[in-house]
PDB file of C-alpha atoms in Angstrom:
ATOM      1  CA  MET A  11      15.928  -1.061   9.614  1.00  0.00           C
ATOM      2  CA  HIS A  12      14.316   1.586  11.809  1.00  0.00           C
ATOM      3  CA  THR A  13      11.631   4.111   9.971  1.00  0.00           C
ATOM      4  CA  VAL A  14      10.624   7.454  10.982  1.00  0.00           C
ATOM      5  CA  SER A  15       8.833  10.152   9.447  1.00  0.00           C
ATOM      6  CA  ARG A  16       8.483  13.547  11.042  1.00  0.00           C
ATOM      7  CA  THR A  17       5.264  16.087   9.847  1.00  0.00           C
ATOM      8  CA  ALA A  18       3.778  18.667  12.311  1.00  0.00           C
ATOM      9  CA  GLU A  19       3.743  18.561  16.022  1.00  0.00           C
ATOM     10  CA  ARG A  20       1.012  16.170  16.813  1.00  0.00           C
ATOM     11  CA  THR A  21       1.279  12.813  18.899  1.00  0.00           C
ATOM     12  CA  PRO A  22       3.725  10.894  17.624  1.00  0.00           C
ATOM     13  CA  LEU A  23       2.157   7.302  16.558  1.00  0.00           C
ATOM     14  CA  VAL A  24       4.537   4.066  16.604  1.00  0.00           C
ATOM     15  CA  PHE A  25       3.435   0.949  14.825  1.00  0.00           C
ATOM     16  CA  LEU A  26       4.596  -2.606  15.957  1.00  0.00           C
ATOM     17  CA  HIS A  27       4.766  -5.474  13.428  1.00  0.00           C
ATOM     18  CA  GLY A  28       3.387  -9.102  13.966  1.00  0.00           C
ATOM     19  CA  LEU A  29       5.655 -12.141  13.341  1.00  0.00           C
ATOM     20  CA  GLY A  30       4.657 -12.852  10.040  1.00  0.00           C
ATOM     21  CA  THR A  31       5.251  -9.220   8.649  1.00  0.00           C
ATOM     22  CA  GLY A  32       7.925  -6.265   9.184  1.00  0.00           C
ATOM     23  CA  PRO A  33       7.634  -2.295   9.186  1.00  0.00           C
ATOM     24  CA  SER A  34       6.471  -2.070   5.642  1.00  0.00           C
ATOM     25  CA  ALA A  35       2.982  -4.045   6.681  1.00  0.00           C
ATOM     26  CA  TRP A  36       2.232  -0.266   7.866  1.00  0.00           C
ATOM     27  CA  GLU A  37       2.787   1.705   4.789  1.00  0.00           C
ATOM     28  CA  PRO A  38      -0.884   2.242   4.176  1.00  0.00           C
ATOM     29  CA  GLN A  39      -1.545   3.375   7.834  1.00  0.00           C
ATOM     30  CA  ARG A  40       1.614   5.723   7.722  1.00  0.00           C
ATOM     31  CA  ALA A  41       0.523   7.292   4.641  1.00  0.00           C
ATOM     32  CA  ALA A  42      -3.086   7.855   5.536  1.00  0.00           C
ATOM     33  CA  LEU A  43      -2.060   8.862   9.302  1.00  0.00           C
ATOM     34  CA  GLY A  44       1.346  10.336   9.058  1.00  0.00           C
ATOM     35  CA  CYS A  45       0.317  13.686   6.972  1.00  0.00           C
ATOM     36  CA  ASP A  46      -0.020  15.427  10.471  1.00  0.00           C
ATOM     37  CA  ARG A  47       1.957  13.729  13.038  1.00  0.00           C
ATOM     38  CA  PRO A  48       5.264  12.128  13.213  1.00  0.00           C
ATOM     39  CA  THR A  49       5.393   8.340  12.614  1.00  0.00           C
ATOM     40  CA  ALA A  50       7.751   5.440  13.357  1.00  0.00           C
ATOM     41  CA  ALA A  51       7.635   1.524  12.569  1.00  0.00           C
ATOM     42  CA  PRO A  52      10.968  -0.207  14.250  1.00  0.00           C
ATOM     43  CA  ARG A  53      11.741  -3.277  12.870  1.00  0.00           C
ATOM     44  CA  LEU A  54      11.133  -6.010  16.217  1.00  0.00           C
ATOM     45  CA  PRO A  55      13.425  -9.190  16.716  1.00  0.00           C
ATOM     46  CA  PRO A  56      11.326 -12.191  17.659  1.00  0.00           C
ATOM     47  CA  ASP A  57      11.765 -11.902  21.686  1.00  0.00           C
ATOM     48  CA  LEU A  58       9.620  -9.899  23.703  1.00  0.00           C
ATOM     49  CA  ARG A  59      12.474  -8.074  25.757  1.00  0.00           C
ATOM     50  CA  GLY A  60      14.420  -7.453  22.762  1.00  0.00           C
ATOM     51  CA  ALA A  61      11.248  -6.169  21.218  1.00  0.00           C
ATOM     52  CA  VAL A  62      10.505  -3.935  24.099  1.00  0.00           C
ATOM     53  CA  ALA A  63      13.778  -2.730  23.959  1.00  0.00           C
ATOM     54  CA  ARG A  64      13.824  -1.640  20.327  1.00  0.00           C
ATOM     55  CA  VAL A  65      10.227   0.182  21.509  1.00  0.00           C
ATOM     56  CA  VAL A  66      12.312   2.243  23.867  1.00  0.00           C
ATOM     57  CA  SER A  67      14.572   3.148  21.403  1.00  0.00           C
ATOM     58  CA  ALA A  68      11.676   4.103  18.930  1.00  0.00           C
ATOM     59  CA  VAL A  69      10.077   6.431  21.738  1.00  0.00           C
ATOM     60  CA  ASP A  70      12.961   7.962  22.926  1.00  0.00           C
ATOM     61  CA  ARG A  71      13.526   9.391  19.790  1.00  0.00           C
ATOM     62  CA  PHE A  72      10.630  11.570  19.970  1.00  0.00           C
ATOM     63  CA  ALA A  73      12.186  13.034  23.299  1.00  0.00           C
ATOM     64  CA  ASP A  74      10.006  13.270  26.447  1.00  0.00           C
ATOM     65  CA  GLU A  75       6.666  13.933  24.582  1.00  0.00           C
ATOM     66  CA  PRO A  76       4.238  10.993  25.094  1.00  0.00           C
ATOM     67  CA  VAL A  77       3.290   8.470  21.787  1.00  0.00           C
ATOM     68  CA  ASP A  78       0.233   6.680  20.602  1.00  0.00           C
ATOM     69  CA  LEU A  79       1.106   2.720  20.146  1.00  0.00           C
ATOM     70  CA  CYS A  80      -0.340   0.394  17.725  1.00  0.00           C
ATOM     71  CA  GLY A  81       0.530  -3.229  17.550  1.00  0.00           C
ATOM     72  CA  LEU A  82      -0.644  -6.401  15.814  1.00  0.00           C
ATOM     73  CA  SER A  83      -0.463  -9.716  16.987  1.00  0.00           C
ATOM     74  CA  PHE A  84       3.107  -9.796  18.548  1.00  0.00           C
ATOM     75  CA  GLY A  85       3.395  -6.243  18.198  1.00  0.00           C
ATOM     76  CA  ALA A  86       0.244  -5.966  20.372  1.00  0.00           C
ATOM     77  CA  ILE A  87       1.804  -7.866  23.150  1.00  0.00           C
ATOM     78  CA  VAL A  88       4.797  -5.807  22.822  1.00  0.00           C
ATOM     79  CA  ALA A  89       2.850  -2.488  22.926  1.00  0.00           C
ATOM     80  CA  LEU A  90       1.068  -3.696  26.277  1.00  0.00           C
ATOM     81  CA  LEU A  91       4.289  -4.452  27.877  1.00  0.00           C
ATOM     82  CA  TYR A  92       5.463  -1.368  27.059  1.00  0.00           C
ATOM     83  CA  ALA A  93       2.845   0.906  27.748  1.00  0.00           C
ATOM     84  CA  SER A  94       2.507  -1.285  31.487  1.00  0.00           C
ATOM     85  CA  GLU A  95       5.772  -0.686  31.995  1.00  0.00           C
ATOM     86  CA  ASN A  96       6.593   3.069  30.717  1.00  0.00           C
ATOM     87  CA  PRO A  97       2.779   4.318  32.112  1.00  0.00           C
ATOM     88  CA  GLY A  98       3.881   8.137  30.939  1.00  0.00           C
ATOM     89  CA  ARG A  99       5.062   7.766  27.870  1.00  0.00           C
ATOM     90  CA  VAL A 100       1.837   6.250  26.081  1.00  0.00           C
ATOM     91  CA  ARG A 101      -0.924   8.407  25.441  1.00  0.00           C
ATOM     92  CA  ARG A 102      -3.476   6.313  23.423  1.00  0.00           C
ATOM     93  CA  LEU A 103      -3.043   2.453  22.463  1.00  0.00           C
ATOM     94  CA  VAL A 104      -4.214   0.534  19.913  1.00  0.00           C
ATOM     95  CA  VAL A 105      -3.759  -3.353  20.275  1.00  0.00           C
ATOM     96  CA  ALA A 106      -5.076  -5.731  17.156  1.00  0.00           C
ATOM     97  CA  ALA A 107      -5.270  -9.637  17.500  1.00  0.00           C
ATOM     98  CA  GLY A 108      -3.903  -9.010  21.014  1.00  0.00           C
ATOM     99  CA  LEU A 109      -4.135 -11.286  24.066  1.00  0.00           C
ATOM    100  CA  ALA A 110      -3.661 -10.999  27.911  1.00  0.00           C
ATOM    101  CA  ARG A 111      -2.906 -14.899  28.380  1.00  0.00           C
ATOM    102  CA  LEU A 112      -3.952 -18.015  26.436  1.00  0.00           C
ATOM    103  CA  PRO A 113      -6.267 -20.708  27.990  1.00  0.00           C
ATOM    104  CA  PRO A 114      -4.833 -23.829  28.660  1.00  0.00           C
ATOM    105  CA  ALA A 115      -5.996 -25.483  25.661  1.00  0.00           C
ATOM    106  CA  LEU A 116      -4.350 -23.001  23.628  1.00  0.00           C
ATOM    107  CA  ARG A 117      -1.102 -23.179  25.500  1.00  0.00           C
ATOM    108  CA  ALA A 118      -0.961 -26.717  24.867  1.00  0.00           C
ATOM    109  CA  LEU A 119      -1.182 -26.320  21.374  1.00  0.00           C
ATOM    110  CA  GLN A 120       1.163 -23.145  21.372  1.00  0.00           C
ATOM    111  CA  VAL A 121       4.014 -25.588  22.698  1.00  0.00           C
ATOM    112  CA  VAL A 122       3.071 -28.306  19.643  1.00  0.00           C
ATOM    113  CA  LEU A 123       3.287 -25.654  17.019  1.00  0.00           C
ATOM    114  CA  ALA A 124       6.720 -24.555  18.339  1.00  0.00           C
ATOM    115  CA  GLY A 125       7.702 -27.834  18.111  1.00  0.00           C
ATOM    116  CA  ALA A 126       6.733 -28.210  15.007  1.00  0.00           C
ATOM    117  CA  PHE A 127       8.553 -24.858  13.786  1.00  0.00           C
ATOM    118  CA  ARG A 128      11.862 -25.542  15.561  1.00  0.00           C
ATOM    119  CA  PRO A 129      13.381 -27.535  12.508  1.00  0.00           C
ATOM    120  CA  LEU A 130      12.151 -25.572  10.002  1.00  0.00           C
ATOM    121  CA  SER A 131      14.281 -23.213   7.635  1.00  0.00           C
ATOM    122  CA  SER A 132      13.967 -19.554   7.375  1.00  0.00           C
ATOM    123  CA  ARG A 133      12.247 -19.987   4.102  1.00  0.00           C
ATOM    124  CA  SER A 134       9.917 -22.149   5.039  1.00  0.00           C
ATOM    125  CA  VAL A 135       9.014 -20.300   8.287  1.00  0.00           C
ATOM    126  CA  ALA A 136       8.282 -17.100   5.991  1.00  0.00           C
ATOM    127  CA  ARG A 137       6.144 -19.308   3.655  1.00  0.00           C
ATOM    128  CA  ARG A 138       4.047 -20.559   6.609  1.00  0.00           C
ATOM    129  CA  LEU A 139       4.089 -17.089   8.529  1.00  0.00           C
ATOM    130  CA  THR A 140       2.866 -15.265   5.331  1.00  0.00           C
ATOM    131  CA  GLU A 141       0.091 -17.543   4.016  1.00  0.00           C
ATOM    132  CA  GLY A 142      -2.443 -15.116   5.905  1.00  0.00           C
ATOM    133  CA  VAL A 143      -0.816 -11.970   4.444  1.00  0.00           C
ATOM    134  CA  PRO A 144      -2.823 -10.364   1.481  1.00  0.00           C
ATOM    135  CA  GLU A 145      -1.275 -10.973  -1.873  1.00  0.00           C
ATOM    136  CA  PRO A 146      -0.383  -7.618  -2.805  1.00  0.00           C
ATOM    137  CA  HIS A 147       1.816  -7.552   0.121  1.00  0.00           C
ATOM    138  CA  ARG A 148       3.317 -10.942   0.481  1.00  0.00           C
ATOM    139  CA  ALA A 149       6.264 -11.189  -1.364  1.00  0.00           C
ATOM    140  CA  VAL A 150       7.602  -7.914   0.640  1.00  0.00           C
ATOM    141  CA  ALA A 151       6.404  -9.401   4.130  1.00  0.00           C
ATOM    142  CA  ARG A 152       8.469 -12.573   3.087  1.00  0.00           C
ATOM    143  CA  GLU A 153      11.513 -10.860   2.277  1.00  0.00           C
ATOM    144  CA  GLU A 154      11.314  -8.914   5.696  1.00  0.00           C
ATOM    145  CA  ILE A 155      11.062 -11.715   7.729  1.00  0.00           C
ATOM    146  CA  ARG A 156      13.737 -13.766   5.487  1.00  0.00           C
ATOM    147  CA  GLY A 157      16.114 -14.160   8.601  1.00  0.00           C
ATOM    148  CA  LEU A 158      13.761 -15.895  10.987  1.00  0.00           C
ATOM    149  CA  ASN A 159      14.301 -19.249  11.361  1.00  0.00           C
ATOM    150  CA  GLY A 160      12.521 -22.347  13.275  1.00  0.00           C
ATOM    151  CA  ARG A 161      14.331 -21.823  16.287  1.00  0.00           C
ATOM    152  CA  ALA A 162      13.918 -18.094  16.600  1.00  0.00           C
ATOM    153  CA  MET A 163      10.388 -18.617  15.608  1.00  0.00           C
ATOM    154  CA  ALA A 164       9.653 -21.733  17.916  1.00  0.00           C
ATOM    155  CA  HIS A 165      11.094 -19.283  21.089  1.00  0.00           C
ATOM    156  CA  ALA A 166       8.656 -16.491  20.354  1.00  0.00           C
ATOM    157  CA  MET A 167       5.774 -19.033  20.355  1.00  0.00           C
ATOM    158  CA  ARG A 168       6.821 -20.351  23.750  1.00  0.00           C
ATOM    159  CA  GLU A 169       7.077 -16.966  24.993  1.00  0.00           C
ATOM    160  CA  ALA A 170       3.429 -16.057  23.360  1.00  0.00           C
ATOM    161  CA  GLY A 171       2.453 -19.057  25.329  1.00  0.00           C
ATOM    162  CA  ARG A 172       3.837 -18.280  28.747  1.00  0.00           C
ATOM    163  CA  ILE A 173       3.096 -14.540  28.423  1.00  0.00           C
ATOM    164  CA  ASP A 174       0.298 -13.856  31.518  1.00  0.00           C
ATOM    165  CA  LEU A 175      -0.472  -9.715  30.964  1.00  0.00           C
ATOM    166  CA  ARG A 176      -3.839 -10.000  32.838  1.00  0.00           C
ATOM    167  CA  GLU A 177      -2.221  -7.718  36.014  1.00  0.00           C
ATOM    168  CA  ALA A 178      -0.554  -5.418  33.717  1.00  0.00           C
ATOM    169  CA  ALA A 179      -3.817  -4.817  31.829  1.00  0.00           C
ATOM    170  CA  ARG A 180      -5.899  -4.242  34.993  1.00  0.00           C
ATOM    171  CA  SER A 181      -3.270  -1.561  35.487  1.00  0.00           C
ATOM    172  CA  LEU A 182      -3.559   0.627  32.351  1.00  0.00           C
ATOM    173  CA  SER A 183      -5.432   3.689  33.003  1.00  0.00           C
ATOM    174  CA  LEU A 184      -5.001   4.954  29.520  1.00  0.00           C
ATOM    175  CA  PRO A 185      -8.046   4.967  26.561  1.00  0.00           C
ATOM    176  CA  VAL A 186      -7.091   1.397  24.477  1.00  0.00           C
ATOM    177  CA  LEU A 187      -8.774   0.457  21.197  1.00  0.00           C
ATOM    178  CA  VAL A 188      -8.974  -3.607  20.810  1.00  0.00           C
ATOM    179  CA  LEU A 189      -9.247  -4.680  17.434  1.00  0.00           C
ATOM    180  CA  CYS A 190      -9.685  -7.739  15.557  1.00  0.00           C
ATOM    181  CA  GLY A 191     -10.498  -8.630  12.038  1.00  0.00           C
ATOM    182  CA  GLU A 192     -14.177 -10.018  12.355  1.00  0.00           C
ATOM    183  CA  ARG A 193     -12.892 -13.184  10.286  1.00  0.00           C
ATOM    184  CA  ASP A 194     -10.253 -13.872  12.778  1.00  0.00           C
ATOM    185  CA  ARG A 195     -12.583 -16.011  15.471  1.00  0.00           C
ATOM    186  CA  LEU A 196      -9.715 -17.330  17.429  1.00  0.00           C
ATOM    187  CA  ASN A 197      -8.435 -14.061  18.155  1.00  0.00           C
ATOM    188  CA  MET A 198     -11.624 -12.440  18.420  1.00  0.00           C
ATOM    189  CA  ARG A 199     -11.905 -14.475  21.766  1.00  0.00           C
ATOM    190  CA  LEU A 200      -8.634 -13.829  23.294  1.00  0.00           C
ATOM    191  CA  SER A 201      -9.654  -9.827  22.078  1.00  0.00           C
ATOM    192  CA  ARG A 202     -12.953  -9.915  23.825  1.00  0.00           C
ATOM    193  CA  ALA A 203     -11.146 -11.565  27.250  1.00  0.00           C
ATOM    194  CA  LEU A 204      -8.426  -8.454  27.002  1.00  0.00           C
ATOM    195  CA  ALA A 205     -10.897  -5.673  26.721  1.00  0.00           C
ATOM    196  CA  GLY A 206     -12.848  -7.115  29.805  1.00  0.00           C
ATOM    197  CA  LEU A 207      -9.514  -6.825  31.598  1.00  0.00           C
ATOM    198  CA  LEU A 208      -8.809  -3.365  30.497  1.00  0.00           C
ATOM    199  CA  PRO A 209      -9.992  -0.316  32.636  1.00  0.00           C
ATOM    200  CA  HIS A 210     -11.160   2.059  29.671  1.00  0.00           C
ATOM    201  CA  ALA A 211     -11.274  -0.273  26.537  1.00  0.00           C
ATOM    202  CA  GLU A 212     -13.625  -0.383  23.507  1.00  0.00           C
ATOM    203  CA  LEU A 213     -13.478  -3.356  21.469  1.00  0.00           C
ATOM    204  CA  ARG A 214     -14.441  -3.389  17.883  1.00  0.00           C
ATOM    205  CA  ALA A 215     -14.400  -5.736  14.760  1.00  0.00           C
ATOM    206  CA  VAL A 216     -12.535  -4.783  11.420  1.00  0.00           C
ATOM    207  CA  PRO A 217     -15.202  -6.066   8.757  1.00  0.00           C
ATOM    208  CA  ALA A 218     -13.899  -8.083   6.201  1.00  0.00           C
ATOM    209  CA  ALA A 219     -10.408  -8.918   7.824  1.00  0.00           C
ATOM    210  CA  GLY A 220      -8.766 -11.745   9.141  1.00  0.00           C
ATOM    211  CA  HIS A 221      -5.759 -11.866  11.338  1.00  0.00           C
ATOM    212  CA  VAL A 222      -3.469  -9.549   9.447  1.00  0.00           C
ATOM    213  CA  ALA A 223      -6.563  -6.950   9.742  1.00  0.00           C
ATOM    214  CA  ASN A 224      -4.585  -3.399   8.740  1.00  0.00           C
ATOM    215  CA  LEU A 225      -3.641  -5.388   5.389  1.00  0.00           C
ATOM    216  CA  ASP A 226      -7.163  -7.263   4.751  1.00  0.00           C
ATOM    217  CA  ASN A 227      -9.310  -4.181   4.834  1.00  0.00           C
ATOM    218  CA  GLU A 228      -6.621  -1.071   4.889  1.00  0.00           C
ATOM    219  CA  ASP A 229      -9.293   1.585   4.814  1.00  0.00           C
ATOM    220  CA  ALA A 230     -11.512   0.341   7.363  1.00  0.00           C
ATOM    221  CA  PHE A 231      -8.859  -0.326  10.017  1.00  0.00           C
ATOM    222  CA  THR A 232      -7.003   3.216   9.292  1.00  0.00           C
ATOM    223  CA  ARG A 233     -10.521   4.767   9.917  1.00  0.00           C
ATOM    224  CA  LEU A 234     -11.205   3.267  13.177  1.00  0.00           C
ATOM    225  CA  VAL A 235      -7.584   3.739  14.341  1.00  0.00           C
ATOM    226  CA  HIS A 236      -7.972   7.408  13.299  1.00  0.00           C
ATOM    227  CA  ASN A 237     -11.185   7.898  14.709  1.00  0.00           C
ATOM    228  CA  PHE A 238      -9.673   6.385  18.238  1.00  0.00           C
ATOM    229  CA  LEU A 239      -6.691   8.660  18.179  1.00  0.00           C
ATOM    230  CA  ASP A 240      -8.351  11.907  17.197  1.00  0.00           C
ATOM    231  CA  ARG A 241     -11.546  11.424  19.588  1.00  0.00           C
TER     232      ARG A 241
END
């Protein structure tokens, strides 16, 4: 499913979800930020190149005008990849719980976790991935990712473990807002490292939020994004 809403003529805003949620996870932000700009929330497949191709299709719907991108976790990696490969198509970038590269210890752990996910059924994968999604949104998230099986998840985790976006991050000349939930301690370390590579980055913690910061604290996350995009 690829959802698009159109309103007034302001910079379009494209939202990219993580592996534990789907496009519906962005409904609070689309409701708040889409009143005066077109928005889109494409459904991303669990592989990086396929996901980037899906973003290309979403952005192309807005003809030749630049867009703003906002991605969470896996969606943040996809957003960084797309922006580095299509520098003229992105005006401003928001990456939440993103990373440029996992340190060696975490890469090794990622391989172990990928192996643990591989034999799991789709139902088990959905249950594990949505444990951190706030209860009011968990059932919808599980429905949206119910087709994600253990093999596909293992592939996505291995890709994330191998990714190295350090040079891509250094090449980005656009303004970037790096967000992370203040309770998401592991990803806060990775977010700091990412922000240090980006030439024009601002790092902000989302208060009272964990990994799925846009749902853990909808108002604070949305306010930070709004202030950054409208600066």
